[in-house]
Amino acid sequence: MSAPRETQAGTNATAFVLEAKQIEKSFGATHVLRGANLRIRRGEIHALLGGNGAGKSTLIRIISGSHRLDAGSISIDGRLDPNPNAIAVVFQELALLPHLSVAENIYLPHRKCAFARLGEAACYAEARAALALVDEELAERTLDWPVAQLDLHERQFVEIARALSSGARVLLLDEPTANLTFSETERLFGILRRLAQQGISTLLVSHRMGEIRALADVCTVLRDGRSVLDRVALSDISDEAIVEAMGQKSSAVSPPAPRGAPAASARMQIVLRSPGVSLSVASGEVLGLAGAPAGPSGVIETLIGASRPAAWQITIDGIDVRFSSPAEAIRAGVGYVSGDRAEKGILATLPILDNIVAAARVADRRILASSREATAAQTALDTLSIKASSIDALPQTVSGGTQQKLLLARWLAPAPKILVLEEPTRGVDIGTKREIYAMIRDAAAAGCVVVWWSTEFTELIAVCDRVVAFDLSGQASGVLDRDELDEVSLSRATGMAA
Amino acid sequence: MVIDQRAADRPQPGKRASLVVRLTRIYRTEIAIAMAIVVLLVGISFWSPYVLTWGNLANIAQAAAPLILMSLGVFLVIATSGIDLSVGSTFSLTGMVAGLCFSAALPWPVVCLISLGVGLAVGAINGGLVTVVGLAPFVVTLITYAIGASLSFVITDGHSIAIADPNFWTLNGGEMIPGITNFVLFCALAVIALECVLRKLVVGRWVFAIGSNDKAARLLGIPVHGVRFGVYVASGVAASFASLLSLSYISNSESTAGANLMLQAIAACVIGGASLFGGTGSAIGAMLGAIMITVIQNGVNLIGINSFWQGTVTGAVILVAVLIDRATKVRS
Amino acid sequence: MVIDQRAADRPQPGKRASLVVRLTRIYRTEIAIAMAIVVLLVGISFWSPYVLTWGNLANIAQAAAPLILMSLGVFLVIATSGIDLSVGSTFSLTGMVAGLCFSAALPWPVVCLISLGVGLAVGAINGGLVTVVGLAPFVVTLITYAIGASLSFVITDGHSIAIADPNFWTLNGGEMIPGITNFVLFCALAVIALECVLRKLVVGRWVFAIGSNDKAARLLGIPVHGVRFGVYVASGVAASFASLLSLSYISNSESTAGANLMLQAIAACVIGGASLFGGTGSAIGAMLGAIMITVIQNGVNLIGINSFWQGTVTGAVILVAVLIDRATKVRS
Amino acid sequence: AEGAKTFTVAYIAPSLDISYWQWVGYGAKTKAAELGMTYIEMDSHNSPADQMTNVRTAITRGVDAIVMGPVSSTSTPPVLRLLKEKKIPIAFAGIGPQPGETDYTSAVTANNFEGGKAEGKFVCALAKERGGNKVGMLSLPQDRENAQKYLAGAKESFQADGCELVQILQTKGLTVREAVDQANDLLTAHPDVKAIYGMYDEAATGAAKALQTRGLVGKVGLATADGSPTTVKLLREGVVQGLFLQEAGGQGIEAVQQVYNALTGAAVTQSLPLPLALVTSSNVGTPEAQAKLKRVYPPSAGDY
Ligand SMILES: Nc1ncnc2c1ncn2[C@@H]1O[C@H](COP(=O)(O)OP(=O)(O)OP(=O)(O)O)[C@@H](O)[C@H]1O
Ligand SMILES: Nc1ncnc2c1ncn2[C@@H]1O[C@H](COP(=O)(O)OP(=O)(O)OP(=O)(O)O)[C@@H](O)[C@H]1O
Ligand SMILES: [Mg+2]
Ligand SMILES: [Mg+2]
């Protein structure tokens, strides 16, 4: 271990710009951080890894000052009373102000003097400059829109632009890529590399091994609030070893289990058509959708009955169907899970029980919320090995990755014929992701048609039978069969060049 | 070896806490209010020996009944993250319509049906404007409140009407089940039924789901518009029924009868643990909130506190109640 | 979450719209209300030739002034997604305190300072309970409303007080700037200042930021507690100042003076485009909302509509206004 | 006033939510019609600011005279100042102007203090008849000066006649619904109360209801001021023993007559207190009582 020696190095050029030592933090009875260490050098890109609930976000919030620490110390440039302006954070849950303009969202947080003028020209200039770094087109188009009108990935850009424009020397990015496509991630990484050369350090939290290796030099791994790996060079350690350190099965990095063919009796044929495209999917297949949101969202909204003027026509077993409401779609056997848990999935004030059985209630036209539902919900939790204190607890008492599994658990009982997934692994750790892939394959094996949009090409490649690619304008630009699937072909077809 | 503390803290998966524990957890706030009410009653009895007499408890029940019914309706709306400001004037208007019907010598069950139509109509207008047109509940019900209050003067030209029907009192004071006065029966039935609907029927869960996250609810196939429409109608009908019960008791309809009730009903829900952002609370809580308000009123009168001080006392008691509730929540 | 429809007309890429276009877009609702007010005035003039006389417009302004000031304060609170139900009783209590001070023959500027302390105190209590203790604004201000209303009876034992100070009228009716009566000046200054603060100063944007997403605001380092505390204090002080202005005009303090004002002030904000979920609206909108309410009142009286019908007319006019606003929003 | 200009009179009520003020309006309207005057009506919603606005609006509309039930006496000086300037005659109904003010045409009031005294005497006698000396009161909100004067008068009588006023409850909303609850609480807290003083109709109606449900009709005496179809009926049924009629309609009638006189140059009476007449179960049928009742409320309100 070279770590202790480095700490001694003290004040020379290689000194740590950020150093968090033995951080302890509890929320009530939950001991979240139990002596976490994090040390970042100037100009370094540092990966902070760990399973869901390991304490990464908590550590970041402590460093940024939005949580108080119970014990330990934080120093920046060797000083214990850190200048808050030295740090900029991209929060995992996106700290955006939906009614305020994009420009203000980027510029306002840097202003600390309450009664100063918020110079509009300066605001727009600075915001445009920052946003143009990550996305020219967005900067031209949206500066004076309220953030509420942006898509999730556009919001993520705004959040990143805010961090970039802060002038901070350390960027703490908590899963900034969770909502980005492959090429968008690439663009971000280009910027971060450039900043690194200018001496700006980045702490990156991500659950995607590929991109971590592509960007970061060093990693720290948290497990149950402790740093089990402290400043290990990524070149010195295998994925398996990292995953093991995170406390998850090392098999998680290997490809998903082979798929089984669905029973012949359950076969079903779905045809999706829009002007110029016709896609036929059968039971047992996982159809991937790749590309920027504009294209896939049309298919998804039509399939789940969310939008009335449907862009796509659906034929199921030769019969044209048209869902005028999500309820109709659900009763026809369409299941839906979105990665946008907070907005489109979780019922935050209702216990886990209700969250799980909500779909079955609609699908079965249930009238009674019977006690049998509790059994079913518990079974669902057990089947997916979801760790929750009880089905009567609120969803906010489990980690985000676990919440995502709750959404999938919804569809165990109604057993949909078509399962529509919208980035279902967003923000989920490697182990959990792996479980979700297995669930997707299991669903297909059970005779389900799976339609799955993901911006993470690697998972599409690993799990899908076929992928429809959409270009940036939202037009379907090609269908890739399993043997043609690789990142290059996907990037080409989606116009999101690598 | 490092022992994972957290895993040890976790309850065994696959087990559910016992029913009693679960109920205690679900009804934490309600139990706290119930206890607060008991403490209040006992406290008052130090000043006034009469407070815990049977007769006085009956008075409290009679005085609370209409407010309880209204609060239940308002609670439904609040649970969906809406608000109903129109219930007070629906109460008044219902009374005036009933008064006119009685003047026309209609038999009382017919009068009741017609009068319930007032609440139905106001609720349907509220529900329609909120769901179909998409206006904000506060604005919609503020408008129907103003119009309803105005119409309850217009339709009788401001005159109050004494109800002469000798049998109408049975609605409130009769005993459909011997030994239990009707108003108690109605309140109990309404609370139990509503609590069961909210806990045990899917549609009840939908009410909370909508209040919790209405976009997610829609995507889950929940008929958001239908349920939302329904809760406004229910709220209107509850206000009308409350008015009839009150009318049956006091046999006098007046245009201002419901003026103070709206804030009281909302306060009852909030005291009972409902959040105005929706998704939480219970029918039992709303009922207890209404009882608490009535008990404070009763206590102030029994102790003989100058009525000028009543608002201060009421405010202070509610403040203490919510502070205690807050403190216990933070601690747990 | 309420998505602001306003910017739905997406601007052309590459260019920032001109100032006029931008202002038209920002103040879409406000322009609509201003036009509605004009239409209303012209409409009324078909029935009553007096409505557009100078004297009547001055009447409207005088009648609207206290409501405008109160609405501005309430708007600040609403913009942070809070609510202030206590302003009506702060208005009454301030008047009574001022009345007592006048009875003690204090000079009027001193009286004004003391009386503004009432709003300051109530606002600070509201702000403290909401921020430090973390209670819901509705509950907190319902409590202070009840207590304030009660105390405004208690402190003079219910007696109203005539103000004898011969100079106090200058607060409202004097002309600090020759040619402009003070109350007009105060209202104009308050609206312009507030609108500038809200649009141009960092703290103003913070107000909307908190109403938009207070969790995010906290993460971004915005002093959420401080700003929130501030808006409640501002609301209290605005209510007190409104009360003093009114008192200066009618030289009579009454325990019930503010009873109807709370709902009117909230309605003014909502009519003016504010959402009760926070983050939207403008000071100008709140002012126009208050003017609209006053104009309706004035029109009803000028036309001579039976006062029983006033609520119906007011409700109907507001309904039409919000429906038109809604329709134009959907279309764009 | 043949061929002369048609006068317009505005009635500005403190709150038309209250039937008393509606009836004043009825009297004023009837009299105005009789005199060939145009009649308009405005509501101050218990707010002195609204009242001032109403006065100004009335002036804008060009009214010739004003009949006003002021929100309070203390709210009258600025109104009087304004009307003096405009030379518009004003007559008060129900509540008089601030003491010391002189620039008004007439104040048609009830003598609340004397009324309170008379009713206090009557209620105390009711209690004594029933073998006790404890009385309770359901009062108008004590922020009104008529209420304060009633109370002062009643207290004087109770003191003089040896009755003890054990509790005063005020009804905020002036509704029967609240009054019932309050009467119940009063009777619970003070089971030895032998008579109840009702200060206004709804209070007595509520108290009557409480007595009826408790089986105390006749056992606890009840009297009230004002008078309405409901309380007249209760009087006939013997639930209420005495009504101290306040001529609501009569006040409107007289007030309009006074401003008409001022406009036409006829003699006016500046202070015109109308007596409160006692009506009891035994004399309610008499022509005199019936005539009095007709000056209280309009036929449309109910039977006399
Ligand atoms: N405010 C809080 N109250 C109670 N528990 C909390 C709170 N914040 C975090 N926790 C708990 O702390 C643990 C660590 O959470 P944290 O968000 O830091 O995890 P993470 O490593 O960021 O996970 P992920 O990869 O899912 O983002 C979680 O198990 C969570 O339940
Ligand atoms: N009052 C609370 N009690 C228990 N847990 C809480 C509470 N408040 C927040 N939490 C938990 O704290 C964590 C907040 O951290 P965050 O949302 O960043 O991580 P996460 O949701 O666990 O991560 P991921 O989305 O990557 O799985 C969540 O798990 C959330 O459920
Ligand atoms: Mg995290
Ligand atoms: Mg997370």
Coordinates of N, CA and C in Angstrom, one line a residue, chain D residues 97-246:
Chain D
P97 N -74.2 57.8 15.7 CA -72.9 58.3 15.4 C -72.1 58.4 16.7
Q98 N -70.8 58.7 16.5 CA -69.9 58.9 17.6 C -70.4 60.1 18.5
P99 N -70.5 59.9 19.8 CA -70.9 61.0 20.7 C -70.1 62.3 20.4
G100 N -70.8 63.4 20.3 CA -70.1 64.6 20.1 C -70.2 65.1 18.6
E101 N -70.6 64.2 17.7 CA -70.8 64.5 16.4 C -72.1 65.2 16.3
T102 N -72.2 66.2 15.4 CA -73.5 66.9 15.3 C -74.0 67.0 13.8
D103 N -73.1 66.8 12.9 CA -73.4 67.1 11.5 C -74.1 65.9 10.9
Y104 N -75.3 65.6 11.4 CA -76.0 64.5 10.8 C -77.5 64.9 10.9
T105 N -78.3 64.3 10.1 CA -79.7 64.7 10.0 C -80.5 64.0 11.2
S106 N -80.2 62.7 11.3 CA -81.0 62.1 12.4 C -80.4 60.8 12.8
A107 N -80.6 60.3 14.0 CA -80.2 59.0 14.4 C -81.4 58.3 14.9
V108 N -81.8 57.3 14.1 CA -83.0 56.5 14.5 C -82.5 55.3 15.2
T109 N -82.5 55.2 16.5 CA -81.9 54.1 17.1 C -82.9 53.5 18.1
A110 N -82.4 52.4 18.6 CA -83.1 51.8 19.8 C -82.3 52.2 21.0
N111 N -83.0 52.5 22.1 CA -82.2 52.8 23.3 C -81.7 51.5 23.9
N112 N -80.5 51.1 23.4 CA -80.0 49.8 23.8 C -79.8 49.6 25.3
F113 N -79.3 50.7 25.9 CA -79.1 50.6 27.4 C -80.4 50.4 28.1
E114 N -81.3 51.2 27.8 CA -82.7 51.0 28.4 C -83.3 49.7 28.1
G115 N -83.1 49.3 26.8 CA -83.6 48.0 26.4 C -83.0 46.9 27.2
G116 N -81.6 47.0 27.4 CA -80.9 46.0 28.1 C -81.5 45.9 29.6
K117 N -81.7 47.1 30.1 CA -82.2 47.2 31.5 C -83.5 46.5 31.6
A118 N -84.4 46.9 30.6 CA -85.7 46.3 30.7 C -85.7 44.8 30.6
E119 N -84.9 44.3 29.6 CA -84.9 42.9 29.4 C -84.2 42.2 30.6
G120 N -83.2 42.9 31.2 CA -82.6 42.3 32.4 C -83.5 42.1 33.5
K121 N -84.4 43.1 33.7 CA -85.4 43.1 34.7 C -86.3 41.9 34.5
F122 N -86.7 41.8 33.2 CA -87.7 40.8 32.9 C -87.1 39.4 33.1
V123 N -85.8 39.2 32.7 CA -85.2 37.9 32.8 C -84.9 37.6 34.2
C124 N -84.6 38.6 35.0 CA -84.3 38.3 36.4 C -85.6 37.8 37.1
A125 N -86.7 38.5 36.7 CA -88.0 38.1 37.2 C -88.3 36.7 36.8
L126 N -88.0 36.3 35.6 CA -88.2 34.9 35.1 C -87.5 33.9 36.0
A127 N -86.2 34.3 36.3 CA -85.4 33.4 37.2 C -86.1 33.3 38.5
K128 N -86.5 34.4 39.1 CA -87.0 34.3 40.4 C -88.3 33.5 40.5
E129 N -89.1 33.7 39.4 CA -90.4 32.9 39.4 C -90.0 31.4 39.4
R130 N -88.9 31.1 38.9 CA -88.5 29.7 38.8 C -87.6 29.2 40.0
G131 N -87.6 30.1 41.0 CA -87.0 29.7 42.3 C -85.5 29.8 42.3
G132 N -84.9 30.7 41.5 CA -83.5 30.9 41.5 C -83.1 32.3 41.3
N133 N -81.8 32.6 41.2 CA -81.4 33.9 40.9 C -80.2 33.9 39.9
K134 N -79.9 32.8 39.3 CA -78.8 32.7 38.4 C -79.3 32.8 37.0
V135 N -78.7 33.7 36.2 CA -79.1 33.8 34.8 C -77.8 33.7 33.9
G136 N -78.0 33.3 32.7 CA -77.0 33.2 31.7 C -77.3 34.1 30.5
M137 N -76.3 34.4 29.8 CA -76.6 35.3 28.6 C -75.9 34.8 27.4
L138 N -76.7 34.8 26.3 CA -76.1 34.6 25.0 C -76.0 35.9 24.3
S139 N -74.8 36.4 24.1 CA -74.6 37.8 23.7 C -74.2 37.9 22.2
L140 N -74.5 39.1 21.7 CA -73.9 39.4 20.4 C -72.4 39.6 20.7
P141 N -71.6 39.5 19.7 CA -70.2 39.7 19.9 C -70.0 41.1 20.6
Q142 N -69.2 41.1 21.6 CA -69.1 42.3 22.4 C -68.2 43.4 21.8
D143 N -68.0 43.2 20.5 CA -67.2 44.3 19.8 C -68.2 45.3 19.2
R144 N -69.5 45.1 19.4 CA -70.4 46.1 18.9 C -71.0 46.9 20.0
E145 N -71.2 48.2 19.8 CA -71.6 49.0 20.9 C -73.0 48.7 21.3
N146 N -73.9 48.3 20.4 CA -75.2 48.0 20.9 C -75.1 46.8 21.9
A147 N -74.2 45.9 21.6 CA -74.1 44.7 22.5 C -73.5 45.2 23.8
Q148 N -72.6 46.1 23.8 CA -72.0 46.6 25.0 C -73.0 47.3 25.9
K149 N -73.9 48.1 25.2 CA -74.9 48.8 25.9 C -76.0 47.9 26.5
Y150 N -76.4 46.9 25.7 CA -77.4 46.0 26.2 C -76.8 45.3 27.5
L151 N -75.6 44.9 27.4 CA -74.9 44.3 28.5 C -74.9 45.2 29.7
A152 N -74.5 46.4 29.5 CA -74.4 47.3 30.6 C -75.7 47.5 31.3
G153 N -76.8 47.7 30.4 CA -78.1 47.8 31.0 C -78.6 46.6 31.8
A154 N -78.3 45.5 31.1 CA -78.8 44.2 31.8 C -78.1 44.0 33.1
K155 N -76.8 44.3 33.1 CA -76.0 44.1 34.4 C -76.6 45.0 35.5
E156 N -77.0 46.2 35.1 CA -77.5 47.1 36.1 C -78.8 46.5 36.7
S157 N -79.6 46.0 35.9 CA -80.9 45.4 36.4 C -80.6 44.2 37.2
F158 N -79.7 43.3 36.8 CA -79.4 42.1 37.5 C -78.9 42.5 38.9
Q159 N -78.1 43.5 39.0 CA -77.5 44.0 40.2 C -78.6 44.5 41.1
A160 N -79.4 45.3 40.5 CA -80.5 45.9 41.3 C -81.5 44.9 41.8
D161 N -81.8 43.9 41.0 CA -82.8 42.9 41.4 C -82.3 41.7 42.1
G162 N -81.0 41.7 42.3 CA -80.4 40.5 43.0 C -80.3 39.3 42.2
C163 N -80.0 39.4 40.9 CA -79.7 38.2 40.1 C -78.2 38.1 39.8
E164 N -77.8 36.9 39.6 CA -76.3 36.7 39.3 C -76.2 36.3 37.9
L165 N -75.4 37.1 37.1 CA -75.1 36.7 35.8 C -73.9 35.8 35.8
V166 N -74.2 34.5 35.6 CA -73.1 33.5 35.8 C -72.2 33.3 34.6
Q167 N -72.8 33.5 33.4 CA -71.9 33.4 32.2 C -72.5 34.2 31.0
I168 N -71.5 34.7 30.3 CA -71.9 35.4 29.0 C -71.1 34.7 27.9
L169 N -71.9 34.2 26.9 CA -71.2 33.6 25.8 C -71.6 34.4 24.5
Q170 N -70.5 34.6 23.7 CA -70.8 35.4 22.5 C -70.7 34.5 21.3
T171 N -71.6 34.8 20.4 CA -71.6 33.9 19.2 C -70.9 34.7 18.0
K172 N -69.8 34.2 17.6 CA -69.0 34.9 16.5 C -69.8 35.0 15.2
G173 N -70.3 33.8 14.8 CA -71.0 33.8 13.5 C -72.4 34.2 13.5
L174 N -73.0 34.5 14.6 CA -74.4 34.9 14.7 C -75.3 33.9 14.2
T175 N -74.9 32.6 14.2 CA -75.8 31.6 13.7 C -76.5 30.8 14.8
V176 N -77.7 30.3 14.5 CA -78.4 29.5 15.4 C -77.5 28.2 15.7
R177 N -76.9 27.7 14.7 CA -76.1 26.5 14.9 C -75.1 26.7 16.0
E178 N -74.4 27.8 16.0 CA -73.4 28.0 17.1 C -74.1 28.3 18.4
A179 N -75.2 29.0 18.3 CA -75.9 29.4 19.6 C -76.5 28.1 20.3
V180 N -76.9 27.1 19.5 CA -77.3 25.9 20.2 C -76.2 25.3 21.0
D181 N -75.0 25.2 20.4 CA -73.9 24.6 21.1 C -73.6 25.4 22.3
Q182 N -73.6 26.7 22.2 CA -73.3 27.6 23.3 C -74.3 27.4 24.4
A183 N -75.6 27.4 24.0 CA -76.6 27.3 25.1 C -76.4 26.0 25.8
N184 N -76.1 24.9 25.1 CA -75.9 23.6 25.7 C -74.7 23.7 26.7
D185 N -73.7 24.3 26.2 CA -72.5 24.4 27.1 C -72.8 25.3 28.4
L186 N -73.6 26.3 28.1 CA -74.0 27.2 29.3 C -74.8 26.4 30.3
L187 N -75.8 25.6 29.8 CA -76.6 24.9 30.7 C -75.8 23.7 31.4
T188 N -74.8 23.2 30.7 CA -74.0 22.2 31.3 C -73.1 22.7 32.4
A189 N -72.5 23.9 32.1 CA -71.6 24.4 33.0 C -72.3 25.0 34.2
H190 N -73.6 25.4 34.0 CA -74.3 26.1 35.1 C -75.7 25.5 35.2
P191 N -75.8 24.3 35.7 CA -77.1 23.6 35.8 C -78.2 24.4 36.6
D192 N -77.7 25.3 37.4 CA -78.6 26.1 38.2 C -79.2 27.4 37.6
V193 N -78.8 27.6 36.3 CA -79.3 28.8 35.7 C -80.8 28.6 35.5
K194 N -81.6 29.7 35.8 CA -83.0 29.6 35.8 C -83.6 30.4 34.7
A195 N -82.8 31.3 34.1 CA -83.3 32.1 33.0 C -82.2 32.5 32.0
I196 N -82.5 32.6 30.8 CA -81.4 33.0 29.8 C -81.8 34.3 29.1
Y197 N -80.8 35.1 29.0 CA -81.0 36.4 28.4 C -80.5 36.2 26.9
G198 N -81.3 36.3 25.9 CA -80.9 36.3 24.6 C -80.8 37.7 24.0
M199 N -79.6 38.0 23.4 CA -79.5 39.4 23.0 C -79.9 39.6 21.6
Y200 N -80.1 38.5 20.9 CA -80.6 38.7 19.5 C -81.3 37.4 19.1
D201 N -82.0 37.4 18.0 CA -82.9 36.3 17.6 C -82.3 34.9 17.6
E202 N -81.1 34.9 16.8 CA -80.5 33.6 16.6 C -80.1 33.0 18.0
A203 N -79.6 33.8 18.9 CA -79.3 33.3 20.2 C -80.4 32.7 20.9
A204 N -81.6 33.4 20.9 CA -82.8 32.8 21.5 C -83.3 31.6 20.8
T205 N -83.2 31.6 19.5 CA -83.6 30.4 18.8 C -82.8 29.2 19.2
G206 N -81.5 29.5 19.3 CA -80.5 28.4 19.7 C -80.8 27.9 21.1
A207 N -81.0 28.9 22.0 CA -81.3 28.6 23.4 C -82.6 27.8 23.5
A208 N -83.6 28.2 22.7 CA -84.9 27.5 22.7 C -84.7 26.0 22.4
K209 N -83.8 25.8 21.3 CA -83.6 24.4 20.9 C -82.9 23.6 22.0
A210 N -82.0 24.3 22.7 CA -81.3 23.6 23.7 C -82.2 23.2 24.9
L211 N -83.1 24.2 25.2 CA -84.1 23.9 26.2 C -85.0 22.8 25.8
Q212 N -85.5 22.8 24.6 CA -86.4 21.7 24.1 C -85.7 20.4 24.2
T213 N -84.5 20.3 23.7 CA -83.8 18.9 23.8 C -83.5 18.5 25.2
R214 N -83.4 19.4 26.1 CA -83.1 19.0 27.5 C -84.3 18.9 28.3
G215 N -85.5 19.2 27.7 CA -86.7 19.1 28.5 C -86.8 20.2 29.5
L216 N -86.2 21.3 29.2 CA -86.2 22.4 30.2 C -87.2 23.6 29.8
V217 N -88.0 23.3 28.8 CA -88.9 24.4 28.4 C -89.8 24.8 29.5
G218 N -89.8 26.1 29.8 CA -90.7 26.5 30.9 C -89.9 26.5 32.2
K219 N -89.0 25.5 32.4 CA -88.3 25.4 33.6 C -87.1 26.4 33.7
V220 N -86.6 26.7 32.5 CA -85.6 27.8 32.4 C -86.3 28.9 31.5
G221 N -86.3 30.1 32.1 CA -87.0 31.2 31.3 C -86.1 31.7 30.2
L222 N -86.7 32.3 29.2 CA -86.0 32.8 28.1 C -86.6 34.0 27.5
A223 N -85.8 35.0 27.3 CA -86.3 36.2 26.7 C -85.2 36.7 25.7
T224 N -85.7 37.5 24.7 CA -84.7 38.0 23.8 C -85.1 39.4 23.2
A225 N -84.1 40.0 22.7 CA -84.3 41.3 22.0 C -84.5 41.0 20.5
D226 N -84.9 41.9 19.8 CA -85.1 41.9 18.3 C -86.5 41.4 17.9
G227 N -86.6 40.1 17.7 CA -87.9 39.6 17.2 C -87.8 39.2 15.8
S228 N -88.3 37.9 15.5 CA -88.3 37.4 14.1 C -89.4 36.4 14.0
P229 N -89.8 36.0 12.8 CA -90.8 35.0 12.7 C -90.6 33.8 13.6
T230 N -89.3 33.4 13.7 CA -89.0 32.2 14.5 C -89.2 32.4 15.9
T231 N -88.7 33.6 16.4 CA -88.9 33.8 17.9 C -90.4 34.1 18.2
V232 N -91.1 34.7 17.3 CA -92.5 34.9 17.5 C -93.2 33.6 17.7
K233 N -92.9 32.7 16.8 CA -93.5 31.4 16.9 C -93.1 30.7 18.3
L234 N -91.9 30.8 18.6 CA -91.4 30.3 19.9 C -92.2 30.9 21.1
L235 N -92.4 32.2 20.9 CA -93.2 32.9 21.9 C -94.6 32.4 22.1
R236 N -95.2 32.2 20.9 CA -96.6 31.6 20.9 C -96.6 30.2 21.5
E237 N -95.5 29.5 21.3 CA -95.4 28.1 21.8 C -95.0 28.1 23.3
G238 N -94.7 29.2 23.8 CA -94.3 29.3 25.2 C -92.9 28.9 25.6
V239 N -92.1 28.7 24.5 CA -90.7 28.4 24.8 C -89.9 29.7 25.2
V240 N -90.3 30.7 24.5 CA -89.7 32.0 24.8 C -90.8 32.8 25.6
Q241 N -90.4 33.4 26.7 CA -91.5 34.1 27.5 C -91.6 35.6 27.1
G242 N -90.6 36.2 26.6 CA -90.7 37.6 26.3 C -89.8 38.0 25.1
L243 N -90.4 38.9 24.3 CA -89.6 39.5 23.2 C -89.6 41.0 23.3
F244 N -88.3 41.5 23.3 CA -88.2 43.0 23.3 C -88.0 43.4 21.9
L245 N -89.1 43.8 21.3 CA -89.0 44.1 19.8 C -88.1 45.3 19.6
Q246 N -87.2 45.1 18.6 CA -86.5 46.2 18.1 C -87.0 46.5 16.7

